[in-house]
Amino acid sequence: MKTENDTLHQPLSSLTGDVGGRAYSLIDGKATAATIKAEIKEEVERMVAQGGKRPHLAAILVGHDGGSETYVNNKVRACEECGFQSTLLRFEDDITEQQLLDEVQKLNDDPNVDGFIVQLPLPRHISEQRVIEAIDYRKDVDGFHPINVGRMAIGLPAFVSATPKGILELLRRYEVETSGKKCVILGRSNIVGKPMSQLMMQKGVDATVTVCHSRSKTLKEECLQADIIIAAIGQPAFLKSDMVKPGVVVIDVGTTRVPDASRKSGFHLQGDVDFEAVAPLASQITPVPGGVGPMTICMLMQNTLAAAKHEYYD
Ligand code: GUN
């Protein structure tokens, strides 16, 4: 059984790329996620063989948003890959806030459900914050409840939001030096930017963190000094080659759907980084797709396993 700190050992050819004759190293989230899911599955089968029950993740999906449907379907598929039980509860977008809160309460009270998520965004007539705060923090495998957010911020065991947790795991597995390094985070969202900044400065990670956002006046100057840039600003191809220094490590969180008639889906995913331009300057970089995205779902699985094992809370 591998431990969390094991690094990936892949053929170098699968890890390197070449744009304009300069080599860079790819941080392969897809392969890392597959490794971690296999590790989780191994542990689950061991738990079941010893008479334990399979971890059970439930998901609430409201409405028919294309992106949300894809994300939730991928989460259900990941549950199967990890040997988890999963339940998908679907509701039309005319569900009232009270009806949704009642559904949340049912999952809070269901001893067979270890953890659950309410897929966001919700329809405008429903307060996302009210729904998040209604989730039992001990089952909040998204790590969105203020108790988990607060505990994470002060370094206590807690469910951590899956995207920043996945990024930290990538940095660890690819042995990216973070201690004393200057890390610039682009974006201040509750799901990525804010928790990412807390995690990068925590003891053991030890980066010096700067958070830039749409109102930052010195964003480019900050980026030019950064050893690590985490781009989560939601603007396609925002980070350009004249904003990074050679040798930078770049993590791209962006997943904008850009219309593309040449694709069967009708779109392709564009990250927040101008990959073709920035990759030749980077020492390591995540692609889109196949970088942060697969890690996010994988960390949700890790959180669900932790919930089933009561790792953080009794
Ligand atoms: N919508 C976009 N990302 C997420 C996520 O990580 N969790 C939930 N519940 N909704 C999302």
XYZ file of C-alpha atoms and ligand atoms in Angstrom:
325
model
C 0.000 0.000 0.000
C 1.372 3.363 -0.959
C 1.255 6.204 1.494
C 0.057 9.734 0.818
C 3.626 10.881 0.555
C 4.667 8.455 -2.156
C 5.629 10.194 -5.342
C 4.577 9.136 -8.792
C 7.048 7.175 -10.811
C 6.023 7.454 -14.413
C 7.941 7.215 -17.652
C 9.577 10.589 -18.207
C 8.056 10.795 -21.674
C 4.594 11.063 -20.150
C 5.733 13.877 -17.894
C 7.442 16.208 -20.288
C 6.212 18.428 -23.047
C 7.786 20.710 -25.549
C 6.547 24.038 -26.864
C 8.835 26.090 -29.091
C 11.796 23.802 -28.418
C 11.866 24.334 -24.630
C 11.064 21.433 -22.362
C 8.788 21.649 -19.367
C 7.481 19.073 -16.974
C 3.784 18.254 -16.881
C 2.024 17.723 -13.574
C -0.342 14.931 -14.545
C -3.490 15.183 -12.442
C -5.268 12.453 -14.367
C -2.588 9.853 -13.624
C -2.218 11.003 -10.008
C -5.980 10.814 -9.472
C -6.065 7.290 -10.935
C -3.302 6.229 -8.514
C -5.108 7.725 -5.523
C -8.467 6.194 -6.496
C -6.769 2.787 -6.740
C -5.312 3.354 -3.249
C -8.763 4.283 -1.903
C -10.376 1.235 -3.545
C -7.727 -1.015 -1.981
C -8.464 0.417 1.452
C -12.236 0.132 0.995
C -12.001 -3.527 -0.022
C -9.861 -4.172 3.052
C -12.467 -2.456 5.259
C -15.271 -4.521 3.681
C -13.276 -7.761 4.020
C -12.966 -6.982 7.745
C -16.743 -6.652 8.057
C -17.000 -2.880 7.648
C -19.485 -1.145 5.387
C -18.741 0.609 2.126
C -18.407 4.403 2.378
C -21.596 6.051 1.105
C -21.656 9.430 -0.663
C -24.943 11.113 -1.536
C -25.301 14.048 -3.924
C -28.180 16.473 -4.366
C -28.544 17.942 -7.842
C -31.107 20.670 -8.485
C -32.093 21.532 -12.057
C -30.431 20.667 -15.356
C -27.297 22.810 -15.649
C -25.013 21.025 -18.144
C -21.816 21.584 -16.183
C -23.368 20.470 -12.889
C -24.821 17.329 -14.508
C -21.369 16.408 -15.839
C -19.664 17.050 -12.500
C -22.207 15.008 -10.555
C -22.107 12.129 -13.036
C -18.310 12.115 -12.742
C -18.617 12.020 -8.956
C -20.984 9.036 -9.141
C -18.564 7.269 -11.519
C -15.641 7.986 -9.173
C -17.646 6.397 -6.331
C -17.955 3.215 -8.389
C -14.204 3.257 -9.101
C -13.470 3.567 -5.371
C -15.918 0.844 -4.311
C -18.250 3.360 -2.604
C -22.022 3.291 -2.448
C -23.514 6.401 -4.027
C -26.957 7.975 -4.120
C -27.973 10.740 -6.491
C -31.025 12.767 -5.476
C -32.391 14.934 -8.287
C -34.873 17.777 -7.981
C -36.400 20.212 -10.445
C -35.301 23.825 -10.161
C -38.695 24.881 -8.802
C -37.962 23.097 -5.492
C -38.447 25.544 -2.628
C -35.671 26.419 -0.220
C -37.590 24.767 2.625
C -38.065 21.555 0.631
C -34.339 21.466 -0.104
C -33.497 22.140 3.559
C -35.778 19.222 4.474
C -33.870 16.973 2.048
C -30.592 18.087 3.628
C -31.978 17.252 7.067
C -32.977 13.766 5.886
C -29.401 13.109 4.769
C -28.050 14.542 8.050
C -30.233 12.035 9.901
C -29.560 9.021 7.670
C -27.013 6.810 9.449
C -26.334 4.960 6.195
C -24.989 8.143 4.511
C -21.418 9.020 5.530
C -21.120 12.247 3.583
C -23.049 14.293 1.062
C -22.825 17.295 -1.204
C -25.310 19.756 -2.625
C -24.065 20.596 -6.101
C -23.670 24.337 -6.683
C -24.830 26.655 -8.135
C -28.386 26.521 -6.842
C -31.340 28.386 -8.402
C -31.425 32.062 -7.454
C -34.439 31.735 -5.156
C -32.436 29.457 -2.824
C -29.779 30.781 -0.439
C -26.656 28.677 -1.007
C -25.234 29.799 2.314
C -28.365 28.738 4.215
C -28.202 25.316 2.562
C -24.468 24.904 3.237
C -24.948 25.823 6.893
C -27.797 23.301 7.179
C -25.437 20.433 6.305
C -24.131 18.530 9.326
C -20.460 19.569 9.375
C -19.515 15.966 10.154
C -20.955 14.942 6.759
C -19.795 18.055 4.866
C -17.346 16.311 2.537
C -17.198 19.444 0.326
C -15.652 21.292 3.275
C -17.889 24.325 2.701
C -19.517 24.548 6.167
C -18.122 27.438 8.252
C -17.053 24.977 10.971
C -14.846 23.108 8.486
C -13.604 26.327 6.876
C -12.713 27.761 10.293
C -11.100 24.611 11.624
C -8.991 24.257 8.481
C -7.912 27.903 8.792
C -6.543 27.348 12.296
C -4.911 24.034 11.412
C -7.384 21.665 13.076
C -8.500 18.407 11.443
C -11.402 19.212 9.101
C -12.904 18.479 5.721
C -10.981 20.628 3.253
C -12.486 21.900 0.011
C -11.560 19.388 -2.698
C -9.888 21.659 -5.274
C -7.305 23.246 -2.944
C -6.769 19.906 -1.240
C -6.109 18.310 -4.643
C -3.633 21.040 -5.572
C -1.738 20.530 -2.323
C -1.643 16.795 -3.015
C -0.257 17.406 -6.527
C 2.460 19.689 -5.153
C 3.344 17.056 -2.552
C 3.385 14.103 -4.924
C 5.429 15.994 -7.514
C 7.828 17.116 -4.777
C 7.407 20.818 -5.525
C 9.404 22.767 -2.931
C 7.010 25.099 -1.102
C 8.893 26.024 2.068
C 9.874 29.689 1.974
C 8.721 29.977 -1.651
C 6.641 32.865 -2.922
C 3.208 31.637 -3.951
C 0.796 33.905 -5.799
C -2.841 32.877 -5.878
C -5.017 34.499 -8.524
C -8.615 34.618 -7.298
C -10.237 34.917 -3.879
C -13.239 32.577 -4.143
C -14.520 30.757 -1.074
C -14.078 27.400 -2.830
C -10.514 27.832 -4.152
C -8.591 31.094 -3.590
C -9.276 31.662 0.105
C -8.778 28.063 1.335
C -5.767 27.687 -0.970
C -4.111 30.694 0.639
C -4.679 29.228 4.115
C -3.290 25.836 3.098
C -0.184 27.234 1.388
C 0.791 29.215 4.493
C 0.095 26.441 6.998
C 2.936 24.843 8.962
C 4.629 22.144 6.907
C 3.807 23.853 3.606
C 5.359 27.154 4.680
C 4.947 29.266 1.539
C 4.803 33.055 1.586
C 1.396 33.754 0.106
C -0.001 36.660 -1.899
C -3.609 36.655 -3.062
C -4.415 38.760 -6.135
C -7.882 39.441 -7.528
C -9.773 41.598 -9.996
C -8.988 44.811 -8.075
C -5.291 44.134 -7.476
C -3.119 46.906 -8.896
C 0.195 45.035 -8.815
C -0.979 41.646 -10.066
C 1.571 41.378 -12.874
C 4.467 42.475 -10.633
C 3.443 39.949 -7.972
C 3.250 37.150 -10.558
C 6.683 38.039 -11.935
C 8.171 37.411 -8.488
C 6.306 34.167 -7.841
C 7.903 30.738 -7.553
C 4.453 29.130 -7.648
C 1.362 30.581 -9.333
C -2.083 29.117 -8.714
C -4.494 30.580 -11.272
C -8.135 30.439 -10.172
C -9.459 33.709 -11.512
C -12.005 32.310 -13.974
C -10.708 34.197 -17.010
C -9.620 32.020 -19.903
C -5.901 32.272 -20.835
C -5.453 35.141 -18.333
C -1.872 34.306 -17.306
C 0.499 35.253 -20.147
C 4.194 34.652 -20.726
C 5.165 38.237 -19.785
C 3.684 37.689 -16.310
C 5.896 34.794 -15.178
C 9.533 34.282 -14.378
C 11.516 31.358 -15.802
C 11.311 28.218 -13.687
C 7.909 29.046 -12.195
C 5.555 26.233 -11.159
C 2.070 26.879 -12.583
C -1.176 25.341 -11.364
C -4.186 26.076 -13.571
C -7.601 25.810 -11.928
C -9.582 27.368 -14.804
C -12.181 25.335 -16.682
C -14.045 27.727 -18.960
C -16.155 26.061 -21.640
C -15.210 27.642 -24.973
C -17.540 26.914 -27.932
C -15.768 24.590 -30.383
C -17.624 23.244 -33.422
C -14.851 20.700 -34.054
C -15.711 18.849 -30.817
C -18.573 16.412 -30.421
C -19.494 18.147 -27.136
C -19.537 21.526 -28.919
C -16.926 23.020 -26.561
C -13.432 22.624 -25.206
C -12.095 23.483 -21.770
C -9.783 26.485 -21.504
C -7.733 27.082 -18.387
C -6.817 30.436 -16.819
C -3.291 30.054 -18.237
C -2.167 30.696 -21.810
C -0.577 27.253 -21.804
C 1.274 27.413 -25.144
C 2.954 30.681 -24.149
C 3.602 29.995 -20.451
C 4.644 26.311 -20.535
C 8.083 26.937 -22.125
C 8.956 29.229 -19.210
C 7.629 26.939 -16.493
C 9.562 24.209 -14.739
C 6.316 22.359 -13.987
C 2.770 23.052 -15.141
C -0.679 21.440 -15.015
C -2.593 20.966 -18.271
C -6.288 21.690 -18.795
C -7.954 19.254 -18.957
C -6.109 16.528 -17.053
C -4.546 18.649 -14.298
C -6.455 19.952 -11.297
C -9.904 18.741 -12.464
C -9.442 14.988 -11.931
C -7.799 15.663 -8.559
C -10.831 17.574 -7.299
C -13.189 14.613 -7.609
C -10.545 12.309 -6.217
C -10.203 14.473 -3.081
C -13.979 14.332 -2.616
C -13.560 10.562 -2.516
C -10.762 10.926 0.052
C -13.008 13.144 2.175
C -15.842 10.608 1.949
C -13.515 7.822 3.066
C -12.408 10.020 5.985
C -16.084 10.655 6.861
C -16.834 6.928 6.824
C -13.860 6.319 9.121
C -14.840 9.227 11.421
C -11.311 10.497 10.931
C -12.046 14.119 11.856
C -15.187 13.875 14.013
C -16.821 11.164 16.163
N -19.825 23.475 -8.019
C -18.598 23.707 -8.527
N -17.665 23.084 -7.780
C -18.322 22.468 -6.781
C -17.888 21.656 -5.692
O -16.706 21.404 -5.474
N -18.882 21.193 -4.875
C -20.200 21.476 -5.072
N -21.084 20.989 -4.206
N -20.607 22.237 -6.082
C -19.679 22.706 -6.917
